[in-house]
XYZ file of N, CA and C in Angstrom:
777
model
N -24.953 26.622 19.139
C -24.206 27.385 18.141
C -22.706 27.086 18.226
N -22.214 26.897 19.456
C -20.792 26.592 19.599
C -20.437 25.274 18.924
N -21.341 24.290 19.036
C -21.087 22.992 18.408
C -21.058 23.127 16.892
N -21.978 23.930 16.345
C -22.015 24.131 14.894
C -20.757 24.861 14.426
N -20.341 25.865 15.193
C -19.119 26.601 14.835
C -17.897 25.692 14.892
N -17.848 24.840 15.915
C -16.724 23.906 16.027
C -16.707 22.928 14.858
N -17.892 22.420 14.486
C -17.976 21.506 13.347
C -17.533 22.192 12.064
N -17.997 23.433 11.855
C -17.596 24.165 10.659
C -16.108 24.426 10.612
N -15.520 24.741 11.773
C -14.079 24.975 11.829
C -13.310 23.704 11.482
N -13.777 22.572 11.992
C -13.099 21.306 11.699
C -13.191 20.963 10.213
N -14.369 21.197 9.627
C -14.536 20.916 8.197
C -13.610 21.795 7.366
N -13.543 23.079 7.708
C -12.667 23.999 6.975
C -11.209 23.574 7.113
N -10.810 23.163 8.310
C -9.428 22.707 8.511
C -9.120 21.481 7.665
N -10.070 20.535 7.585
C -9.839 19.331 6.788
C -9.742 19.668 5.305
N -10.632 20.530 4.834
C -10.593 20.918 3.423
C -9.304 21.671 3.113
N -8.903 22.550 4.015
C -7.647 23.279 3.826
C -6.463 22.318 3.805
N -6.477 21.321 4.682
C -5.403 20.331 4.698
C -5.326 19.544 3.406
N -6.489 19.168 2.863
C -6.502 18.452 1.582
C -5.939 19.324 0.472
N -6.286 20.617 0.500
C -5.763 21.528 -0.516
C -4.256 21.684 -0.431
N -3.734 21.846 0.781
C -2.280 21.977 0.959
C -1.574 20.699 0.530
N -2.141 19.548 0.901
C -1.536 18.271 0.512
C -1.544 18.091 -1.001
N -2.624 18.544 -1.652
C -2.697 18.434 -3.113
C -1.657 19.322 -3.782
N -1.493 20.545 -3.285
C -0.466 21.437 -3.836
C 0.930 20.848 -3.651
N 1.181 20.257 -2.490
C 2.480 19.625 -2.254
C 2.709 18.479 -3.231
N 1.671 17.667 -3.456
C 1.792 16.547 -4.391
C 2.080 17.038 -5.802
N 1.385 18.083 -6.231
C 1.604 18.615 -7.580
C 3.008 19.186 -7.724
N 3.506 19.866 -6.690
C 4.870 20.399 -6.744
C 5.899 19.279 -6.862
N 5.680 18.189 -6.146
C 6.620 17.065 -6.208
C 6.573 16.405 -7.570
N 5.370 16.201 -8.103
C 5.229 15.533 -9.398
C 5.828 16.376 -10.516
N 5.653 17.693 -10.435
C 6.128 18.574 -11.508
C 7.611 18.926 -11.388
N 8.245 18.608 -10.282
C 9.658 18.948 -10.118
C 10.522 18.045 -10.981
N 11.569 18.614 -11.568
C 12.460 17.857 -12.444
C 13.421 17.009 -11.617
N 13.632 15.751 -12.004
C 14.560 14.892 -11.252
C 16.009 15.308 -11.459
N 16.832 15.076 -10.462
C 18.270 15.340 -10.537
C 19.024 14.046 -10.239
N 20.343 14.056 -10.534
C 21.137 12.863 -10.260
C 21.149 12.540 -8.767
N 21.248 13.576 -7.943
C 21.218 13.348 -6.501
C 19.858 12.800 -6.077
N 18.797 13.283 -6.735
C 17.466 12.773 -6.442
C 17.320 11.306 -6.795
N 17.959 10.879 -7.885
C 17.919 9.464 -8.271
C 18.619 8.609 -7.222
N 19.747 9.079 -6.731
C 20.467 8.336 -5.687
C 19.619 8.224 -4.417
N 18.974 9.315 -4.032
C 18.108 9.274 -2.859
C 16.910 8.363 -3.092
N 16.388 8.371 -4.324
C 15.259 7.501 -4.668
C 15.639 6.033 -4.503
N 16.814 5.650 -4.995
C 17.259 4.256 -4.879
C 17.432 3.874 -3.408
N 17.983 4.791 -2.623
C 18.161 4.511 -1.198
C 16.812 4.344 -0.496
N 15.852 5.203 -0.835
C 14.532 5.093 -0.221
C 13.787 3.852 -0.708
N 14.039 3.432 -1.947
C 13.464 2.171 -2.423
C 13.928 1.017 -1.545
N 15.177 1.057 -1.160
C 15.690 0.017 -0.260
C 15.000 0.094 1.102
N 14.832 1.296 1.611
C 14.278 1.451 2.959
C 12.803 1.084 3.025
N 12.005 1.569 2.072
C 10.564 1.311 2.153
C 10.155 0.035 1.433
N 10.974 -0.423 0.485
C 10.626 -1.614 -0.277
C 11.307 -2.867 0.219
N 12.630 -2.884 0.124
C 13.380 -4.084 0.511
C 13.200 -4.388 1.997
N 13.198 -3.355 2.826
C 13.049 -3.575 4.262
C 11.646 -4.052 4.642
N 10.688 -3.946 3.731
C 9.329 -4.446 3.982
C 9.117 -5.851 3.439
N 10.132 -6.417 2.797
C 9.970 -7.724 2.155
C 9.626 -8.825 3.154
N 10.266 -8.819 4.305
C 10.071 -9.910 5.257
C 8.619 -10.012 5.700
N 8.034 -8.892 6.107
C 6.652 -8.928 6.574
C 5.698 -9.272 5.430
N 6.022 -8.851 4.205
C 5.191 -9.178 3.050
C 5.244 -10.673 2.758
N 6.434 -11.250 2.751
C 6.585 -12.676 2.433
C 5.927 -13.543 3.502
N 6.181 -13.235 4.767
C 5.602 -14.043 5.846
C 4.077 -13.938 5.841
N 3.554 -12.723 5.699
C 2.102 -12.540 5.675
C 1.484 -13.222 4.462
N 2.118 -13.085 3.298
C 1.595 -13.733 2.100
C 1.560 -15.239 2.227
N 2.598 -15.817 2.824
C 2.650 -17.269 2.995
C 1.519 -17.756 3.894
N 1.306 -17.091 5.015
C 0.267 -17.537 5.939
C -1.137 -17.284 5.388
N -1.340 -16.149 4.725
C -2.659 -15.879 4.155
C -2.959 -16.859 3.028
N -1.969 -17.167 2.195
C -2.172 -18.177 1.165
C -2.470 -19.538 1.755
N -1.778 -19.885 2.849
C -2.036 -21.168 3.505
C -3.449 -21.232 4.071
N -3.900 -20.151 4.687
C -5.269 -20.113 5.212
C -6.280 -20.208 4.071
N -6.010 -19.505 2.966
C -6.896 -19.603 1.805
C -6.976 -21.032 1.291
N -5.818 -21.686 1.163
C -5.819 -23.067 0.704
C -6.615 -23.971 1.616
N -6.479 -23.771 2.915
C -7.206 -24.586 3.886
C -8.709 -24.345 3.805
N -9.108 -23.088 3.811
C -10.532 -22.761 3.799
C -11.189 -23.110 2.467
N -10.521 -22.778 1.370
C -11.094 -23.066 0.059
C -11.229 -24.570 -0.176
N -10.250 -25.337 0.262
C -10.342 -26.792 0.104
C -11.515 -27.343 0.904
N -11.688 -26.834 2.126
C -12.796 -27.296 2.955
C -14.143 -26.960 2.324
N -14.264 -25.758 1.775
C -15.534 -25.342 1.167
C -15.784 -26.078 -0.142
N -14.771 -26.130 -1.008
C -14.953 -26.742 -2.325
C -15.155 -28.252 -2.235
N -14.519 -28.897 -1.260
C -14.692 -30.345 -1.130
C -16.119 -30.708 -0.747
N -16.837 -29.781 -0.118
C -18.240 -30.025 0.212
C -19.074 -30.219 -1.046
N -18.693 -29.522 -2.120
C -19.428 -29.609 -3.385
C -18.708 -30.470 -4.417
N -17.647 -31.139 -4.000
C -16.895 -31.978 -4.928
C -16.153 -31.198 -5.991
N -15.711 -29.986 -5.667
C -15.066 -29.108 -6.657
C -13.633 -28.780 -6.260
N -12.908 -29.766 -5.734
C -11.529 -29.512 -5.321
C -10.644 -29.059 -6.473
N -11.029 -29.388 -7.702
C -10.226 -28.988 -8.863
C -10.213 -27.480 -9.070
N -11.149 -26.766 -8.437
C -11.216 -25.309 -8.562
C -10.375 -24.598 -7.506
N -9.612 -25.352 -6.730
C -8.845 -24.748 -5.640
C -7.855 -23.711 -6.152
N -7.092 -24.038 -7.192
C -6.115 -23.096 -7.732
C -6.761 -21.825 -8.246
N -7.903 -21.973 -8.918
C -8.627 -20.807 -9.423
C -9.072 -19.904 -8.284
N -9.656 -20.499 -7.249
C -10.170 -19.709 -6.130
C -9.049 -18.979 -5.400
N -7.955 -19.675 -5.138
C -6.837 -19.057 -4.420
C -6.220 -17.931 -5.242
N -5.968 -18.194 -6.525
C -5.296 -17.201 -7.366
C -6.142 -15.947 -7.549
N -7.424 -16.110 -7.882
C -8.267 -14.941 -8.127
C -8.488 -14.135 -6.849
N -8.646 -14.816 -5.725
C -8.825 -14.096 -4.462
C -7.595 -13.267 -4.120
N -6.429 -13.842 -4.330
C -5.192 -13.117 -4.036
C -4.945 -11.991 -5.029
N -5.045 -12.286 -6.304
C -4.682 -11.297 -7.322
C -5.646 -10.120 -7.340
N -6.927 -10.391 -7.188
C -7.909 -9.309 -7.309
C -8.077 -8.498 -6.031
N -7.946 -9.140 -4.873
C -8.277 -8.453 -3.629
C -7.178 -8.486 -2.577
N -6.859 -9.684 -2.100
C -6.036 -9.768 -0.893
C -4.624 -9.237 -1.092
N -3.997 -9.540 -2.223
C -2.611 -9.101 -2.418
C -2.480 -7.577 -2.407
N -3.231 -6.833 -3.234
C -3.064 -5.377 -3.193
C -3.534 -4.747 -1.890
N -4.639 -5.243 -1.330
C -5.192 -4.613 -0.128
C -4.329 -4.899 1.097
N -4.028 -6.166 1.346
C -3.244 -6.510 2.538
C -1.826 -5.956 2.430
N -1.234 -6.016 1.238
C 0.101 -5.441 1.064
C 0.085 -3.941 1.347
N -0.968 -3.244 0.905
C -1.067 -1.805 1.166
C -1.238 -1.520 2.654
N -2.054 -2.315 3.344
C -2.236 -2.112 4.782
C -0.934 -2.370 5.543
N -0.221 -3.423 5.163
C 1.076 -3.695 5.792
C 2.084 -2.597 5.473
N 2.048 -2.106 4.238
C 2.949 -1.029 3.824
C 2.676 0.239 4.625
N 1.393 0.552 4.817
C 1.044 1.746 5.591
C 1.503 1.619 7.037
N 1.349 0.430 7.611
C 1.748 0.236 8.995
C 3.246 0.208 9.198
N 3.964 -0.364 8.237
C 5.409 -0.497 8.404
C 6.169 0.698 7.817
N 5.995 0.954 6.518
C 6.765 2.002 5.845
C 6.135 3.381 6.012
N 4.800 3.464 5.917
C 4.143 4.761 6.015
C 4.367 5.430 7.358
N 4.209 4.667 8.429
C 4.434 5.237 9.758
C 5.887 5.661 9.947
N 6.818 4.883 9.381
C 8.237 5.243 9.486
C 8.536 6.532 8.730
N 7.938 6.704 7.549
C 8.145 7.930 6.781
C 7.625 9.145 7.540
N 6.429 9.022 8.108
C 5.859 10.139 8.860
C 6.723 10.496 10.063
N 7.141 9.494 10.811
C 7.965 9.755 11.993
C 9.305 10.376 11.612
N 9.906 9.893 10.525
C 11.207 10.423 10.106
C 11.103 11.885 9.676
N 10.132 12.183 8.815
C 9.974 13.564 8.350
C 9.553 14.471 9.503
N 8.680 13.974 10.375
C 8.278 14.757 11.538
C 9.442 15.066 12.454
N 10.337 14.110 12.647
C 11.519 14.349 13.475
C 12.453 15.356 12.814
N 12.576 15.286 11.487
C 13.393 16.271 10.778
C 12.819 17.673 10.945
N 11.485 17.764 10.973
C 10.868 19.069 11.187
C 11.068 19.534 12.626
N 10.939 18.619 13.582
C 11.088 18.985 14.994
C 12.507 19.429 15.314
N 13.488 18.839 14.668
C 14.894 19.219 14.892
C 15.352 20.323 13.944
N 14.405 20.937 13.227
C 14.645 22.094 12.358
C 15.577 21.781 11.191
N 15.633 20.526 10.777
C 16.434 20.194 9.601
C 15.788 20.734 8.325
N 14.454 20.694 8.265
C 13.767 21.188 7.070
C 13.943 22.696 6.926
N 13.800 23.423 8.023
C 13.983 24.879 7.952
C 15.434 25.237 7.651
N 16.377 24.431 8.113
C 17.788 24.678 7.794
C 18.051 24.500 6.307
N 17.411 23.508 5.696
C 17.547 23.325 4.249
C 17.038 24.548 3.497
N 15.897 25.078 3.938
C 15.346 26.258 3.273
C 16.285 27.455 3.411
N 16.941 27.578 4.550
C 17.841 28.709 4.780
C 19.061 28.672 3.865
N 19.529 27.479 3.493
C 20.704 27.385 2.615
C 20.300 27.182 1.154
N 19.018 27.362 0.852
C 18.562 27.319 -0.529
C 18.242 25.942 -1.069
N 18.067 24.952 -0.196
C 17.706 23.598 -0.626
C 16.210 23.406 -0.415
N 15.516 22.972 -1.456
C 14.072 22.757 -1.369
C 13.794 21.433 -0.653
N 13.144 21.462 0.520
C 12.859 20.202 1.228
C 11.949 19.268 0.440
N 11.080 19.834 -0.397
C 10.200 18.973 -1.185
C 11.002 18.106 -2.149
N 12.021 18.691 -2.778
C 12.846 17.918 -3.710
C 13.822 17.002 -2.981
N 14.361 17.493 -1.881
C 15.408 16.744 -1.171
C 14.839 15.634 -0.283
N 13.720 15.907 0.375
C 13.192 14.981 1.381
C 11.921 14.278 0.904
N 10.953 15.048 0.420
C 9.633 14.488 0.123
C 9.634 13.688 -1.171
N 10.191 14.257 -2.240
C 10.107 13.626 -3.561
C 10.697 12.219 -3.613
N 11.925 11.979 -3.124
C 12.463 10.605 -3.200
C 11.626 9.597 -2.434
N 11.095 10.000 -1.296
C 10.287 9.085 -0.493
C 8.942 8.809 -1.144
N 8.348 9.828 -1.744
C 7.062 9.633 -2.410
C 7.190 8.683 -3.593
N 8.164 8.922 -4.461
C 8.332 8.064 -5.637
C 8.768 6.661 -5.244
N 9.582 6.543 -4.208
C 9.998 5.214 -3.760
C 8.804 4.400 -3.279
N 7.911 5.036 -2.541
C 6.720 4.328 -2.089
C 5.807 3.938 -3.231
N 5.657 4.834 -4.216
C 4.775 4.556 -5.351
C 5.269 3.364 -6.155
N 6.577 3.241 -6.330
C 7.109 2.139 -7.138
C 7.359 0.869 -6.323
N 7.453 0.978 -5.013
C 7.749 -0.202 -4.198
C 6.523 -1.076 -3.983
N 5.392 -0.466 -3.655
C 4.219 -1.245 -3.267
C 3.718 -2.189 -4.358
N 3.632 -1.773 -5.641
C 3.196 -2.746 -6.659
C 4.075 -3.989 -6.723
N 5.380 -3.816 -6.584
C 6.262 -4.987 -6.592
C 6.040 -5.849 -5.356
N 5.818 -5.215 -4.221
C 5.535 -5.972 -3.006
C 4.223 -6.737 -3.128
N 3.223 -6.129 -3.771
C 1.938 -6.814 -3.942
C 2.068 -8.029 -4.852
N 2.856 -7.910 -5.916
C 3.082 -9.058 -6.805
C 3.791 -10.181 -6.051
N 4.794 -9.827 -5.254
C 5.489 -10.837 -4.446
C 4.528 -11.474 -3.450
N 3.677 -10.663 -2.837
C 2.682 -11.176 -1.894
C 1.784 -12.200 -2.575
N 1.299 -11.876 -3.779
C 0.418 -12.794 -4.499
C 1.134 -14.092 -4.850
N 2.378 -13.988 -5.324
C 3.132 -15.188 -5.705
C 3.384 -16.089 -4.499
N 3.791 -15.490 -3.386
C 4.040 -16.282 -2.177
C 2.737 -16.872 -1.651
N 1.649 -16.107 -1.732
C 0.359 -16.615 -1.288
C -0.116 -17.804 -2.103
N 0.094 -17.759 -3.416
C -0.273 -18.896 -4.269
C 0.536 -20.134 -3.887
N 1.816 -19.940 -3.599
C 2.637 -21.072 -3.166
C 2.189 -21.578 -1.792
N 1.773 -20.675 -0.917
C 1.248 -21.101 0.380
C -0.030 -21.897 0.243
N -0.919 -21.468 -0.679
C -2.133 -22.234 -0.935
C -1.839 -23.606 -1.494
N -0.830 -23.683 -2.373
C -0.430 -24.979 -2.929
C 0.175 -25.870 -1.850
N 0.964 -25.288 -0.970
C 1.608 -26.061 0.090
C 0.575 -26.751 0.978
N -0.479 -26.026 1.349
C -1.503 -26.599 2.223
C -2.497 -27.442 1.432
N -3.047 -26.861 0.345
C -4.100 -27.560 -0.390
C -3.631 -28.810 -1.098
N -2.453 -28.748 -1.709
C -1.950 -29.881 -2.499
C -1.082 -30.807 -1.656
N -0.067 -30.255 -1.014
C 0.906 -31.092 -0.313
C 0.368 -31.675 0.991
N -0.463 -30.911 1.718
C -0.947 -31.394 3.007
C -2.327 -32.049 2.913
N -3.232 -31.452 2.135
C -4.609 -31.946 2.092
C -4.882 -32.887 0.930
N -3.980 -32.963 -0.032
C -4.099 -33.982 -1.067
C -4.842 -33.577 -2.320
N -5.039 -32.286 -2.561
C -5.654 -31.870 -3.823
C -4.713 -32.189 -4.985
N -5.280 -32.362 -6.163
C -4.471 -32.718 -7.330
C -3.627 -31.520 -7.766
N -2.315 -31.730 -7.882
C -1.419 -30.630 -8.231
C -1.643 -30.152 -9.659
N -1.860 -31.090 -10.584
C -2.108 -30.702 -11.973
C -3.354 -29.861 -12.114
N -4.422 -30.245 -11.399
C -5.657 -29.465 -11.447
C -5.464 -28.091 -10.816
N -4.628 -28.015 -9.786
C -4.365 -26.738 -9.116
C -3.752 -25.738 -10.093
N -2.705 -26.164 -10.804
C -2.013 -25.250 -11.713
C -2.781 -25.042 -13.010
N -3.407 -26.089 -13.552
C -4.131 -25.940 -14.821
C -5.377 -25.084 -14.652
N -6.074 -25.248 -13.514
C -7.238 -24.400 -13.262
C -6.856 -22.943 -13.133
N -5.734 -22.693 -12.479
C -5.233 -21.327 -12.348
C -4.847 -20.754 -13.715
N -4.180 -21.566 -14.526
C -3.728 -21.109 -15.838
C -4.897 -20.776 -16.751
N -5.970 -21.548 -16.675
C -7.109 -21.334 -17.570
C -8.020 -20.201 -17.115
N -7.964 -19.830 -15.846
C -8.911 -18.836 -15.331
C -8.295 -17.454 -15.129
N -7.005 -17.389 -14.848
C -6.360 -16.098 -14.577
C -6.003 -15.416 -15.889
N -6.464 -14.174 -16.054
C -6.143 -13.363 -17.226
C -5.158 -12.263 -16.800
N -4.116 -12.087 -17.592
C -3.067 -11.146 -17.187
C -3.602 -9.721 -17.079
N -4.267 -9.223 -18.118
C -4.687 -7.822 -18.122
C -5.795 -7.573 -17.101
N -6.704 -8.514 -16.965
C -7.842 -8.303 -16.067
C -7.477 -8.540 -14.611
N -6.769 -9.614 -14.340
C -6.526 -10.013 -12.956
C -5.183 -9.528 -12.417
N -4.119 -9.677 -13.205
C -2.795 -9.285 -12.723
C -2.571 -7.784 -12.894
N -2.788 -7.274 -14.114
C -2.524 -5.856 -14.372
C -3.521 -4.968 -13.645
N -4.821 -5.199 -13.877
C -5.834 -4.380 -13.217
C -5.967 -4.730 -11.740
N -6.118 -6.025 -11.460
C -6.421 -6.437 -10.100
C -5.298 -6.197 -9.115
N -4.065 -6.434 -9.522
C -2.945 -6.319 -8.583
C -2.119 -5.058 -8.805
N -1.635 -4.848 -10.026
C -0.644 -3.790 -10.249
C -1.277 -2.401 -10.213
N -2.352 -2.192 -10.978
C -2.961 -0.857 -11.010
C -3.553 -0.502 -9.649
N -4.223 -1.454 -9.022
C -4.729 -1.195 -7.673
C -3.597 -0.801 -6.731
N -2.490 -1.518 -6.821
C -1.364 -1.242 -5.930
C -0.756 0.128 -6.189
N -0.714 0.553 -7.458
C -0.219 1.895 -7.763
C -1.096 2.955 -7.101
N -2.406 2.772 -7.188
C -3.324 3.729 -6.560
C -3.139 3.733 -5.046
N -3.093 2.545 -4.456
C -2.901 2.459 -3.007
C -1.546 3.029 -2.585
N -0.520 2.793 -3.397
C 0.813 3.309 -3.073
C 0.822 4.830 -3.073
N 0.190 5.424 -4.072
C 0.109 6.884 -4.123
C -0.612 7.424 -2.902
N -1.734 6.804 -2.550
C -2.520 7.277 -1.410
C -1.731 7.145 -0.110
N -1.189 5.957 0.141
C -0.494 5.700 1.416
C 0.749 6.574 1.566
N 1.557 6.666 0.504
C 2.791 7.443 0.605
C 2.494 8.932 0.674
N 1.511 9.381 -0.075
C 1.109 10.789 -0.043
C 0.666 11.180 1.361
N -0.194 10.364 1.968
C -0.643 10.648 3.333
C 0.538 10.644 4.296
N 1.440 9.687 4.135
C 2.569 9.555 5.064
C 3.489 10.771 5.015
N 3.879 11.185 3.815
C 4.820 12.306 3.720
C 4.149 13.622 4.107
N 2.859 13.774 3.785
C 2.182 15.015 4.165
C 2.017 15.107 5.675
N 1.619 14.017 6.307
C 1.448 14.042 7.759
C 2.768 14.361 8.460
N 3.869 13.846 7.936
C 5.157 14.182 8.525
C 5.549 15.624 8.276
N 5.283 16.111 7.061
C 5.672 17.471 6.681
C 4.834 18.518 7.412
N 3.569 18.192 7.709
C 2.659 19.169 8.310
C 2.444 18.942 9.802
N 3.177 18.031 10.410
C 2.916 17.704 11.812
C 3.384 18.829 12.736
N 2.823 18.838 13.925
C 3.286 19.755 14.964
C 4.655 19.270 15.437
N 5.680 20.135 15.442
C 7.057 19.680 15.721
C 7.327 19.403 17.192
N 6.538 18.520 17.779
C 6.756 18.058 19.147
C 6.636 16.540 19.158
N 7.051 15.928 20.258
C 6.946 14.469 20.347
C 5.495 14.019 20.268
N 4.596 14.755 20.905
C 3.179 14.410 20.842
C 2.632 14.615 19.436
N 3.071 15.688 18.777
C 2.611 15.941 17.414
C 3.066 14.868 16.444
N 4.301 14.398 16.591
C 4.803 13.329 15.727
C 4.017 12.044 15.959
N 3.738 11.725 17.227
C 2.962 10.525 17.535
C 1.555 10.614 16.953
N 0.934 11.789 17.059
C -0.411 11.967 16.507
C -0.410 11.821 14.994
N 0.561 12.428 14.323
C 0.638 12.331 12.863
C 0.911 10.902 12.411
N 1.740 10.178 13.148
C 2.012 8.785 12.796
C 0.752 7.940 12.910
N -0.023 8.170 13.967
C -1.290 7.450 14.118
C -2.249 7.800 12.993
N -2.325 9.080 12.648
C -3.203 9.491 11.552
C -2.801 8.838 10.239
N -1.510 8.708 10.007
C -1.050 8.076 8.771
C -1.605 6.674 8.632
N -1.488 5.883 9.680
C -1.957 4.495 9.616
C -3.476 4.440 9.485
N -4.181 5.253 10.267
C -5.647 5.222 10.241
C -6.179 5.727 8.907
N -5.722 6.897 8.461
C -6.208 7.463 7.206
C -5.857 6.573 6.020
N -4.644 6.047 6.008
C -4.234 5.187 4.897
C -5.092 3.931 4.837
N -5.347 3.318 5.982
C -6.146 2.094 6.008
C -7.566 2.353 5.519
N -8.173 3.436 5.994
C -9.535 3.752 5.567
C -9.589 4.074 4.077
N -8.623 4.831 3.590
C -8.604 5.177 2.164
C -8.375 3.950 1.292
N -7.503 3.049 1.722
C -7.259 1.827 0.948
C -8.535 1.010 0.835
N -9.241 0.823 1.938
C -10.469 0.029 1.910
C -11.557 0.717 1.091
N -11.664 2.035 1.224
C -12.667 2.754 0.448
C -12.378 2.744 -1.041
N -11.144 3.035 -1.422
C -10.791 3.034 -2.835
C -10.784 1.625 -3.413
N -10.565 0.615 -2.579
C -10.645 -0.758 -3.071
C -12.053 -1.074 -3.556
N -13.047 -0.614 -2.819
C -14.426 -0.830 -3.269
C -14.684 -0.130 -4.600
N -14.235 1.115 -4.711
C -14.460 1.870 -5.952
C -13.758 1.202 -7.129
N -12.493 0.839 -6.956
C -11.737 0.222 -8.047
C -12.303 -1.140 -8.417
N -12.718 -1.914 -7.423
C -13.308 -3.222 -7.712
C -14.614 -3.072 -8.472
N -15.422 -2.092 -8.077
C -16.683 -1.868 -8.783
C -16.447 -1.457 -10.230
N -15.422 -0.643 -10.472
C -15.128 -0.192 -11.834
C -14.511 -1.312 -12.664
N -13.560 -2.050 -12.081
C -12.821 -3.060 -12.843
C -13.590 -4.360 -13.036
N -14.319 -4.778 -12.002
C -14.939 -6.097 -12.047
C -16.450 -6.072 -11.867
N -17.002 -4.922 -11.470
C -18.428 -4.878 -11.182
C -19.291 -4.405 -12.324
N -18.680 -4.070 -13.458
C -19.456 -3.642 -14.611
C -19.968 -2.226 -14.531
N -19.428 -1.429 -13.609
C -19.871 -0.030 -13.494
C -19.130 0.829 -14.509
């Protein structure tokens, strides 16, 4: 009976946490923007977006290079090296760019957001804002949430572009695939609305909302101790990664699976 009671308590706590996080998200979305909020939004765009560019570019280059190497090896077995550009582009645009960019974003920016907000809570900065009549949701949570939502889609597009160039660098320049076939095959097979808009941008918007929402909530609701901040930061990365992979399956099934 104790085990059943413990399980029920954990389930209730998780459901309650989801409800509180949803209410926080709705309050942030419904709050009216201010000029100061716009300035904070631009600053947070720099912190979570621009500061993540290096890891996105380096990862995209190497993943594109590996794709070019593997795809060339597989396609050359069947004499289909001309399909190299198509294979690299569709793999990146539909799957790898939004998913890997979201996982990197959760590990780099999401964990930083959770730790920062958690530290503000531990040092009583959030409660001090409430005492002087400043809403922490508008001042702290809202700029970071919107910055994450708008940053990740741009990072995913950059990831895809760099990955395509990495595939070209290895497949064409090093392994000798035809450059004209690489670009023409990509041009004839990639559709903007289906592959770029749905596959990369819309997926990235969904992943950005999930990752940033989890990050700011975990920081806002964490236990205000060093151990609590560490636990919330770990939860941010784990929960975000699992949600990205799970929602990727759902979105792929809806967009490309005919469901």
